[in-house]
Short mmCIF file of C-alpha atoms in Angstrom, two decimals:
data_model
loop_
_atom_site.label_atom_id
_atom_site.label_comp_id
_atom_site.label_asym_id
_atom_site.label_seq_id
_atom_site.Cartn_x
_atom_site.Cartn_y
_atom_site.Cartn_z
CA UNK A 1 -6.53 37.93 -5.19
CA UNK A 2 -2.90 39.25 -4.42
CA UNK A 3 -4.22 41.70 -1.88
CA UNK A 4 -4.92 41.22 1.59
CA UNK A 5 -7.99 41.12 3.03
CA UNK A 6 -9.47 42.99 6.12
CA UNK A 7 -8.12 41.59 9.29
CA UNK A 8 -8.91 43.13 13.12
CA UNK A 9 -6.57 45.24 14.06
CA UNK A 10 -3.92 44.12 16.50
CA UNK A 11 -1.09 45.86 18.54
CA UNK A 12 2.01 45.54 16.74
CA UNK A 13 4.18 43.02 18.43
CA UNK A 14 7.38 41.13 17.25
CA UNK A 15 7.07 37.91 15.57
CA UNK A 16 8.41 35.48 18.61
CA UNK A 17 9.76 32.87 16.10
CA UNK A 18 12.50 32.13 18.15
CA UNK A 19 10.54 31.04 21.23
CA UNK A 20 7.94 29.40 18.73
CA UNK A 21 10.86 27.63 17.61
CA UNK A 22 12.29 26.52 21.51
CA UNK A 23 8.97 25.38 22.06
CA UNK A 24 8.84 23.21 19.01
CA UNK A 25 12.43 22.03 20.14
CA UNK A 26 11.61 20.71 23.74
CA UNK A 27 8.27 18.93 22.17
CA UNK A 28 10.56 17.07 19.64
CA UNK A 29 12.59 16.02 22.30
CA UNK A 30 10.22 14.87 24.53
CA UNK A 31 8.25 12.99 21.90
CA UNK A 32 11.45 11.25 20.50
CA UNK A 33 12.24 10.27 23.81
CA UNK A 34 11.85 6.40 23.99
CA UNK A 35 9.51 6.30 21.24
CA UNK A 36 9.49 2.87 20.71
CA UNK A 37 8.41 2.87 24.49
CA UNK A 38 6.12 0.75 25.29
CA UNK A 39 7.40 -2.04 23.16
CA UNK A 40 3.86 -3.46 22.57
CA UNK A 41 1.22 -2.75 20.46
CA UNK A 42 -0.86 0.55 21.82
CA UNK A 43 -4.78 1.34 21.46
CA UNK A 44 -5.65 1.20 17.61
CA UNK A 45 -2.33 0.10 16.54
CA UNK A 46 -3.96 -3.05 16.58
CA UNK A 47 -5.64 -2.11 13.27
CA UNK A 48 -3.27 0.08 11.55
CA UNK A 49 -0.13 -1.93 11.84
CA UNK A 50 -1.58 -4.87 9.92
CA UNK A 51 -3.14 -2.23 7.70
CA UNK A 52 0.45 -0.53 7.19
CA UNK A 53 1.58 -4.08 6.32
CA UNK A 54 -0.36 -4.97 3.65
CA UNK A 55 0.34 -1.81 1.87
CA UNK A 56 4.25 -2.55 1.87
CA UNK A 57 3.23 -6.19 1.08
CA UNK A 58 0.89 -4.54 -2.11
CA UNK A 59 -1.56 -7.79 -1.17
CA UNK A 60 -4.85 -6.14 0.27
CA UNK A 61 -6.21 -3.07 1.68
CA UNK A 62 -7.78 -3.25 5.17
CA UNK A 63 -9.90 -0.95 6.89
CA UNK A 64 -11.29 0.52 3.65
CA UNK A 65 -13.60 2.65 5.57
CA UNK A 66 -10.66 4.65 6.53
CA UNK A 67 -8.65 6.65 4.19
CA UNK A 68 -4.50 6.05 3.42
CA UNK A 69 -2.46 8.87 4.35
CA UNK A 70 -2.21 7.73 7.49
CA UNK A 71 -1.90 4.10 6.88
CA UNK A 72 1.24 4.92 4.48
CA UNK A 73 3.07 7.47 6.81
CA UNK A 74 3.50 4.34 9.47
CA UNK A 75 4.46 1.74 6.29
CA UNK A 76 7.01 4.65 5.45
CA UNK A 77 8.25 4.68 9.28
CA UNK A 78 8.32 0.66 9.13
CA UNK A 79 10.09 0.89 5.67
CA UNK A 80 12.81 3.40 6.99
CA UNK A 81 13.67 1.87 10.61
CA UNK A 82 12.00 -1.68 10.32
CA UNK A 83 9.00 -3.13 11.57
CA UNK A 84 9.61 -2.51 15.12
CA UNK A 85 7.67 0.37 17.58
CA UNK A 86 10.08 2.97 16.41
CA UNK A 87 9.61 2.70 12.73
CA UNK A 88 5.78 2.45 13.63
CA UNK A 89 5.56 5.90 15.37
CA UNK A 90 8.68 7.66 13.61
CA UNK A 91 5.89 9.35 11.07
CA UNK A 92 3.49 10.31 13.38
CA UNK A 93 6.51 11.74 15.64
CA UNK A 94 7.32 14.06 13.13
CA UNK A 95 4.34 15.00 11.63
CA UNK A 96 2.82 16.16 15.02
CA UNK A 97 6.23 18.29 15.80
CA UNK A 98 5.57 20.34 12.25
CA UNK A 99 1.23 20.13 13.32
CA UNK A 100 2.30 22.00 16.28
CA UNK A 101 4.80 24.52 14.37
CA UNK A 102 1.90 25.00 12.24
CA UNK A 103 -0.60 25.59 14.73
CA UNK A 104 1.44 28.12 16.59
CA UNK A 105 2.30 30.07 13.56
CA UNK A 106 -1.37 29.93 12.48
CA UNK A 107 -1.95 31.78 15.45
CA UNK A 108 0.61 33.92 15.07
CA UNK A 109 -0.51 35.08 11.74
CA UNK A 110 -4.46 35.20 12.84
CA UNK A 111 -3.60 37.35 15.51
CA UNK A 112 0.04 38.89 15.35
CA UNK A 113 -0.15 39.06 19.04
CA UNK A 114 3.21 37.70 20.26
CA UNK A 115 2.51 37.08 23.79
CA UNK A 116 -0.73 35.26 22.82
CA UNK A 117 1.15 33.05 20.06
CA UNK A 118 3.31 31.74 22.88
CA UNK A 119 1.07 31.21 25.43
CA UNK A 120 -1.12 29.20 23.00
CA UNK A 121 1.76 27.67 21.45
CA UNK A 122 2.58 26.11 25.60
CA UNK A 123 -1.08 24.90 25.75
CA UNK A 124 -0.73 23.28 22.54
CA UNK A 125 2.26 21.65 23.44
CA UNK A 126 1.13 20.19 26.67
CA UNK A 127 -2.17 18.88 25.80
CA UNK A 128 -1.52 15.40 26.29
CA UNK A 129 -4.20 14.23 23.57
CA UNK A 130 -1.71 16.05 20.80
CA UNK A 131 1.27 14.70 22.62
CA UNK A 132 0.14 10.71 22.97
CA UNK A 133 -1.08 11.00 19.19
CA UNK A 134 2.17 12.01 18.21
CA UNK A 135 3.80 8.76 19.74
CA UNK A 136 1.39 5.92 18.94
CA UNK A 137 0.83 4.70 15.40
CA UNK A 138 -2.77 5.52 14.41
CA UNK A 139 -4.57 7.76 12.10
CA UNK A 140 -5.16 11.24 13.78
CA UNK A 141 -2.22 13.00 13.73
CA UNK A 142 -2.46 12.97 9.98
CA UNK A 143 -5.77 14.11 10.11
CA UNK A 144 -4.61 16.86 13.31
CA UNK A 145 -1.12 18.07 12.01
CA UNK A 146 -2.61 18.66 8.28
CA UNK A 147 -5.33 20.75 9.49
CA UNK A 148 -3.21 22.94 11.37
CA UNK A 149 -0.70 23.41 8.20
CA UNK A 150 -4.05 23.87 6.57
CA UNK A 151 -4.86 26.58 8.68
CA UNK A 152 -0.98 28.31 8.79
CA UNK A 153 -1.85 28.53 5.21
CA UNK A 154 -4.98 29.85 5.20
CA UNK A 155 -4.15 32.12 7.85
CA UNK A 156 -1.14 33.74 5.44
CA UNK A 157 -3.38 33.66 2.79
CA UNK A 158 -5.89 36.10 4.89
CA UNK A 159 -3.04 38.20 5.87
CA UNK A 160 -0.90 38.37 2.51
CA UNK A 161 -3.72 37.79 0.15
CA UNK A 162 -1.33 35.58 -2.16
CA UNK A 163 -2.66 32.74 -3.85
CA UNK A 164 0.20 30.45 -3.54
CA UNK A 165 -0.71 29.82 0.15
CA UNK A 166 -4.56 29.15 -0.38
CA UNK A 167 -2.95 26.80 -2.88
CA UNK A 168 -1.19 25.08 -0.18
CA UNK A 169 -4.10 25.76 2.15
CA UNK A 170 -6.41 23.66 0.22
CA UNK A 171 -3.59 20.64 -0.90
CA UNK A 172 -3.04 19.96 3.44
CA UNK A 173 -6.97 20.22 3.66
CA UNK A 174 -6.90 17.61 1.69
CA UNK A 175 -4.23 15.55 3.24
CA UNK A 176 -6.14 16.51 6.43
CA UNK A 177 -9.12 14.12 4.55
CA UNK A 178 -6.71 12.07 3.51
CA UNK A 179 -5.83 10.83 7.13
CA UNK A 180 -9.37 10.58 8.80
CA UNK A 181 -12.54 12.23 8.03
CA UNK A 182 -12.90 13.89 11.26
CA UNK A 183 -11.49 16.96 10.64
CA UNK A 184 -14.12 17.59 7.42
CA UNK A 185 -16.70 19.83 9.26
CA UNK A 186 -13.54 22.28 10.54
CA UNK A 187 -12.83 22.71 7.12
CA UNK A 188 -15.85 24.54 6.01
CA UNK A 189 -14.75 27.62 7.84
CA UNK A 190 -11.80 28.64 6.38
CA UNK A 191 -13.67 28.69 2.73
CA UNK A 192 -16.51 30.76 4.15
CA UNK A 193 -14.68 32.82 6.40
CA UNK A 194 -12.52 33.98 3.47
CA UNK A 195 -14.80 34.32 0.57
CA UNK A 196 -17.16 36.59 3.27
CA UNK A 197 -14.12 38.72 3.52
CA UNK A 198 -13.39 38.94 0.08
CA UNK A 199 -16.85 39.86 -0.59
CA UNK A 200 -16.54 42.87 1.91
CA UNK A 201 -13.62 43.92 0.81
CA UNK A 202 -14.53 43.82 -3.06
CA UNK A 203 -17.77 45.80 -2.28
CA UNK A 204 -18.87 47.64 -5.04
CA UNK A 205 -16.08 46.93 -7.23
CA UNK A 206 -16.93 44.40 -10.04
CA UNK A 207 -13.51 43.02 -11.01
CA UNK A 208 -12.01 43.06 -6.97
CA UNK A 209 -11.27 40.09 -4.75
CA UNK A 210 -12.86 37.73 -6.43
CA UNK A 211 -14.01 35.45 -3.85
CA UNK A 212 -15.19 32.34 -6.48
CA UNK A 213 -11.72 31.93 -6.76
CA UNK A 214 -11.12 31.12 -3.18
CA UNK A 215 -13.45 29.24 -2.92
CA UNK A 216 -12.03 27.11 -5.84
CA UNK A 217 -8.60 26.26 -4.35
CA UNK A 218 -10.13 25.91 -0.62
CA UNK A 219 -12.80 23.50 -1.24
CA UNK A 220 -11.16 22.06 -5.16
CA UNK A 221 -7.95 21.38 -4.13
CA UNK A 222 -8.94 19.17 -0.93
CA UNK A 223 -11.57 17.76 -3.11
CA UNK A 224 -9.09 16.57 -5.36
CA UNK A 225 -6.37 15.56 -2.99
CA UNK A 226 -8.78 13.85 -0.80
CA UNK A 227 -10.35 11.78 -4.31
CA UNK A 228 -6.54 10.23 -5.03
CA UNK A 229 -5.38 9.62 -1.12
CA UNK A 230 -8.93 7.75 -1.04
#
């Protein structure tokens, strides 16, 4: 388990954390920028803002079909800046600046190609679909932004082979359920990607790798999670 699997061999570049880290910076700033701009209620914010209300209220849940996590993170924004459209979006603001540091240095560690990191890492950034989730108050970017920490996780976990990030691999999978259940079917991969790896690796060796066990914190932990964010 504390050894790393098999991984393609790449040319050995420089981690580019520092223009990972620029690129995160101009993001933040651009989201934050006017967030509470427009001033009226956006798309499904229609839903989730009543939603968010009840839950600070503790009177009734609404739109039980859809899990909490992202229901609380905009209560928490309305609880710490008020019930205005910057305490609405402040949570989702955030969350989708670490998604995209996430993303990027799940890349980075899939690929260890530094050039390709940042040019994916500009894509990312500029897709408008990531960008307007990050400033309107609605479920996805909990969903989005988990599953990429998900797969930062994982993607350590394939490179380092220690445990403590398929831990953490399989608690953000969860949160990633936690927010909306359209990120479930991308989670399947990770868990069979890796324990088909393991299995490789531990080829002919009884006690190696140990793939169950990988399978166990990528598909238990999220179960788990997901059950108590439900």
């Amino acid at each position: 388990m504390n050894q790393p699997i098999p991984l393609p061999p790449r040319a050995s570049e420089p981690d580019p954390i520092r223009g990972v880290l620029a690129i995160v910076a101009v993001f933040a700033i651009l989201v934050f920028w006017r967030l509470g701009t427009p001033s009226k209620i956006m798309f499904d914010e229609v839903h989730y803002l009543p939603a968010a209300r009840h839950l600070i209220a503790l009177s009734s849940r609404l739109n039980p079909e859809h899990p909490l996590l992202g229901k609380e993170l905009i209560a928490l924004g309305m609880m710490l800046f008020g019930d205005n459209p910057f305490g609405w979006r402040f949570c989702n603001a955030l969350y989708g600046v670490i998604g995209l540091y996430g993303a990027i240095r799940a890349f980075w560690w899939a690929s260890l190609s530094g050039r390709g990191t940042l040019l994916f890492g500009v894509f990312l950034a500029t897709n408008f679909i990531w960008f307007v989730l990050s400033r309107i108050a609605i479920l996805d970017m909990a969903m989005a932004a988990s599953l990429a920490l998900a797969f930062w996780q994982w993607a350590l976990a394939a490179r380092k082979g220690a445990r403590v990030h398929l831990v953490l691999a399989g608690l953000f999978m969860g949160l990633s359920m936690g927010g909306k259940w359209n990120g479930v079917p991308l989670m399947v991969f990770p868990g069979l990607w890796y324990a088909h790896a393991r299995w490789r690796a531990s080829a002919g060796q009884a006690s190696a790798g140990r793939p169950h066990r990988a399978l166990a914190w990528l598909v238990g932990v999220p179960a788990a999670r997901c059950r108590a964010c439900a």
